[in-house]
mmCIF file of C-alpha atoms in Angstrom:
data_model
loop_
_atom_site.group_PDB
_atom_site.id
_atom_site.type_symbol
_atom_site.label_atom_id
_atom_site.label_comp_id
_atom_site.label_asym_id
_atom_site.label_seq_id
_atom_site.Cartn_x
_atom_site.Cartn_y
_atom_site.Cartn_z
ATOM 1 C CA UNK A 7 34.772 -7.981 -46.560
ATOM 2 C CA UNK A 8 31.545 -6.814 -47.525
ATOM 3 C CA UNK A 9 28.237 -8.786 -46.394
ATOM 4 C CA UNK A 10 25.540 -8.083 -47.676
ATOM 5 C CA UNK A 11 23.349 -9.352 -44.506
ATOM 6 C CA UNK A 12 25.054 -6.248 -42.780
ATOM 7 C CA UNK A 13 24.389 -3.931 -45.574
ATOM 8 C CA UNK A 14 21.655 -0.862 -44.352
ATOM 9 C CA UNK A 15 19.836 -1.194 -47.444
ATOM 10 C CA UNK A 16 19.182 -4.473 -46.996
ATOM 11 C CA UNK A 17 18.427 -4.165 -43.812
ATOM 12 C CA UNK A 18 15.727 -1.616 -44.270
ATOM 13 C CA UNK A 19 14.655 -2.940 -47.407
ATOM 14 C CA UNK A 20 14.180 -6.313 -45.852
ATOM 15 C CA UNK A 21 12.201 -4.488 -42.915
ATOM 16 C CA UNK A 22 10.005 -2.328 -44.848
ATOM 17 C CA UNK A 23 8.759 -4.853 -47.192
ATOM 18 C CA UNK A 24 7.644 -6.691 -43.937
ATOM 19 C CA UNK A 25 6.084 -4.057 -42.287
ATOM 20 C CA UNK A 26 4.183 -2.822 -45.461
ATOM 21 C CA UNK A 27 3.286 -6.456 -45.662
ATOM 22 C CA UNK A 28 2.192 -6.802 -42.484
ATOM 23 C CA UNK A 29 0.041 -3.556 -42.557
ATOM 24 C CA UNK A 30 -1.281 -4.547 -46.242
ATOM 25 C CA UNK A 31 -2.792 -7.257 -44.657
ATOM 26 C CA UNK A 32 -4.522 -5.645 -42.284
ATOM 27 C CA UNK A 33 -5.937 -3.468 -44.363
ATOM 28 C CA UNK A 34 -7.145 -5.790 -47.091
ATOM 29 C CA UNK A 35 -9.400 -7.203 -44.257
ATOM 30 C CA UNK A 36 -11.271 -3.545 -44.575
ATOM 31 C CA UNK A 37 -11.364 -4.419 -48.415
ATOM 32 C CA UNK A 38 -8.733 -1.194 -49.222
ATOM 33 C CA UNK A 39 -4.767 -1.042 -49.638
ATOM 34 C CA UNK A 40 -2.151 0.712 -48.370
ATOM 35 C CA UNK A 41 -1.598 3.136 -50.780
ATOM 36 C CA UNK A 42 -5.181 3.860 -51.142
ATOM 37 C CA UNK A 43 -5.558 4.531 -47.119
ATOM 38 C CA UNK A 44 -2.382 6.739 -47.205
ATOM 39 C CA UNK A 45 -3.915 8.912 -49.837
ATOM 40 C CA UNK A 46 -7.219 8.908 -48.286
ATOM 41 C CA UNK A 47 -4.971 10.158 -44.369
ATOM 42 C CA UNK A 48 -3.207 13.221 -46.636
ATOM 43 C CA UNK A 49 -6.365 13.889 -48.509
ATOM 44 C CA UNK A 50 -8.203 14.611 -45.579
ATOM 45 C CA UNK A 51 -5.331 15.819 -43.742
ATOM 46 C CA UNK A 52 -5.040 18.910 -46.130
ATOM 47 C CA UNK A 53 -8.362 19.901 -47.076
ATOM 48 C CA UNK A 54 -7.939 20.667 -50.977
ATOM 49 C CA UNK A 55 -4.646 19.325 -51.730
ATOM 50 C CA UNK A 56 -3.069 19.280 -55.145
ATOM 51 C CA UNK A 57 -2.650 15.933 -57.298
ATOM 52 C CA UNK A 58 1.310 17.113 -57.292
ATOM 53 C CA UNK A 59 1.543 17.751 -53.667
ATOM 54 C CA UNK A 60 -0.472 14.399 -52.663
ATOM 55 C CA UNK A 61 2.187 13.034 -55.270
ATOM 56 C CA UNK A 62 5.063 14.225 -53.193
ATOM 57 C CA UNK A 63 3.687 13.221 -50.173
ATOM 58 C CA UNK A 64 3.562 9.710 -51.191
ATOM 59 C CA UNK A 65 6.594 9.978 -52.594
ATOM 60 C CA UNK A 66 4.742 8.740 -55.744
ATOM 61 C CA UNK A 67 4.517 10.067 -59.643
ATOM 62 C CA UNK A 68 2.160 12.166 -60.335
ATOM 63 C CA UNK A 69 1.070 9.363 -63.436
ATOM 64 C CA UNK A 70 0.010 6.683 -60.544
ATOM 65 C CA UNK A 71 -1.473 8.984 -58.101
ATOM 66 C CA UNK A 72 -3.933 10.202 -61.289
ATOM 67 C CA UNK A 73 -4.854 6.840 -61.807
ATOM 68 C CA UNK A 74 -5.359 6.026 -58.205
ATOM 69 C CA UNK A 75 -7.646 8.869 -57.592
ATOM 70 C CA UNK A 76 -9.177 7.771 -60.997
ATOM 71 C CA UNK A 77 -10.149 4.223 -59.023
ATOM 72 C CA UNK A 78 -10.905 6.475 -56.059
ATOM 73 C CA UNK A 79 -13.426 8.538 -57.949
ATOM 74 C CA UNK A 80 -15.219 5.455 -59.118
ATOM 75 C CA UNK A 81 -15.329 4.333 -55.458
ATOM 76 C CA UNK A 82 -17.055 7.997 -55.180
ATOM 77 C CA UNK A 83 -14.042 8.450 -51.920
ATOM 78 C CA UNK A 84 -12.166 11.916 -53.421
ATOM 79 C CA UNK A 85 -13.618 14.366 -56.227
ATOM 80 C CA UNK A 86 -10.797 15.901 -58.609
ATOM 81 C CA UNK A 87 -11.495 20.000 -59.638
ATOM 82 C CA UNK A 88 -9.695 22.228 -61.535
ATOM 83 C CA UNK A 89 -7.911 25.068 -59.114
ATOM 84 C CA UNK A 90 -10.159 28.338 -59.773
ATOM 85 C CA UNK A 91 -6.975 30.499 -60.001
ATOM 86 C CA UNK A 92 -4.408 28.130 -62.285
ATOM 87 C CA UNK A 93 -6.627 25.809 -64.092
ATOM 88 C CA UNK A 94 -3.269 24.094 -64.461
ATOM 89 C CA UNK A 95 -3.302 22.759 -61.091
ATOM 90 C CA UNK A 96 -5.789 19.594 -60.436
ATOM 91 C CA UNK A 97 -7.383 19.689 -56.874
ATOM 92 C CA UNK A 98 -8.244 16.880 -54.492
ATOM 93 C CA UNK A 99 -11.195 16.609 -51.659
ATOM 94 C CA UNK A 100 -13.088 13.751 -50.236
ATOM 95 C CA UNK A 101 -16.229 12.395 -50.804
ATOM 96 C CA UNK A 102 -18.894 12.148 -47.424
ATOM 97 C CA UNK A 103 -17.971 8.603 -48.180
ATOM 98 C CA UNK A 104 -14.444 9.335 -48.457
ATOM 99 C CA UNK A 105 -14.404 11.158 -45.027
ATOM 100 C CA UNK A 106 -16.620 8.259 -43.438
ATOM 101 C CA UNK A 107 -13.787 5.595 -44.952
ATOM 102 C CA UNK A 108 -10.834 7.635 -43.681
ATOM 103 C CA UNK A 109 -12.294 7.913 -39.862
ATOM 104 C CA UNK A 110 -12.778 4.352 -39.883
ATOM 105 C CA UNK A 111 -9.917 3.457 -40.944
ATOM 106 C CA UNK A 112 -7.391 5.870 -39.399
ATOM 107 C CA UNK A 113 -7.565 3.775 -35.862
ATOM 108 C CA UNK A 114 -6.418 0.855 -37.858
ATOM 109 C CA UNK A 115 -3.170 2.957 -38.700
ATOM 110 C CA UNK A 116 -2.271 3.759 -34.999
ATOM 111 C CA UNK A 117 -3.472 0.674 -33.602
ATOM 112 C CA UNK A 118 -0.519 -1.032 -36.125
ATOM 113 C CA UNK A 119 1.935 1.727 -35.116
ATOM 114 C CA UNK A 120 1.182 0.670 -31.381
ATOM 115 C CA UNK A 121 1.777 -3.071 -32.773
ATOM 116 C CA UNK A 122 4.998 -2.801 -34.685
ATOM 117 C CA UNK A 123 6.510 -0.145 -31.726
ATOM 118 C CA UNK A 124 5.656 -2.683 -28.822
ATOM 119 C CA UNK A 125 8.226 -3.392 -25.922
ATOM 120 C CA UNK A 126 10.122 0.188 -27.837
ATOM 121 C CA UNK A 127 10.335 3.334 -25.482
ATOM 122 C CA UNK A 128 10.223 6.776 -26.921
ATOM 123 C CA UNK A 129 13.569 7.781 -26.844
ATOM 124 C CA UNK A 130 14.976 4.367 -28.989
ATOM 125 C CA UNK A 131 11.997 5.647 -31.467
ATOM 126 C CA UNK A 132 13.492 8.945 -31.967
ATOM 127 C CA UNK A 133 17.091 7.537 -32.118
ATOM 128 C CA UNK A 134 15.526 4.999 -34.881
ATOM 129 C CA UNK A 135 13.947 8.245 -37.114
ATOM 130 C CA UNK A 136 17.081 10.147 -36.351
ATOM 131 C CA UNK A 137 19.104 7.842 -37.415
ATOM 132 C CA UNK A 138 16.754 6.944 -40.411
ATOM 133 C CA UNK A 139 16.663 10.840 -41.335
ATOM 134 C CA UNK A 140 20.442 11.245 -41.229
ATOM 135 C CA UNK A 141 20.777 8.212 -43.942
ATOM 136 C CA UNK A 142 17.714 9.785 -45.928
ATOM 137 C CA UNK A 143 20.152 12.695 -45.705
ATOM 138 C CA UNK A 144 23.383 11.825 -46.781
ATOM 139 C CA UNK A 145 21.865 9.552 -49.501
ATOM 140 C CA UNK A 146 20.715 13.133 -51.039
ATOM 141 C CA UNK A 147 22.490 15.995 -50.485
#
């Protein structure tokens, strides 16, 4: 009979709403959120990205990314410019400020990881992202 308490979706639902949580509050010490530090690691990541590929990244609609890099203008932490080449396609770069944010904040990311991975070796971690990807996988083929 089916249980719901045994159900994977559950199960990682359950778990990523806690660690997102968990890291959300972290954050909001540093006054910023999650979503808003994960844009600000891929932004500076990828010098230039586009709105659409920050989009996929995030696995996010390209609607709310444009109106969180509309907040993050105001902040003065990314600037948006046409591409030169296909005016079509919107560009993405940080700020000085946007650049000073992200290195202060990207310890804050890994020191989290090193939290929520405690007391796990390596090799259970790459079973757990294996195992993750193969689900990811079979969920969308």
């Amino acid at each position: 009979m089916f249980n719901l308490k045994d159900c994977i979706g559950f199960i990682t639902n359950t778990a990523s709403k806690k660690i997102s949580d968990a890291f959300n509050a972290r954050l909001r010490e540093n006054n910023i959120t999650r979503v808003k530090w994960i844009a600000l690691f891929f932004i500076g990541q990828e010098k230039n990205i586009s709105q659409k590929e920050l989009a996929q990244k995030m696995n996010a609609n390209e609607s709310s990314i444009a109106r969180l890099l509309e907040r993050m203008e105001k902040d003065d932490l990314c600037v948006r410019t046409r591409d030169t080449s296909d005016r079509r396609i919107i560009r993405i770069s940080l700020t000085p400020k946007g650049e000073q944010l992200r290195s202060e904040l990207l310890p804050l990311g890994q020191d989290f990881h090193e939290d929520a991975t405690k007391d796990i070796s390596p090799a259970e971690l790459e079973i757990f992202k294996n195992v993750l990807e193969k689900m990811v996988s079979n969920l969308t083929k």
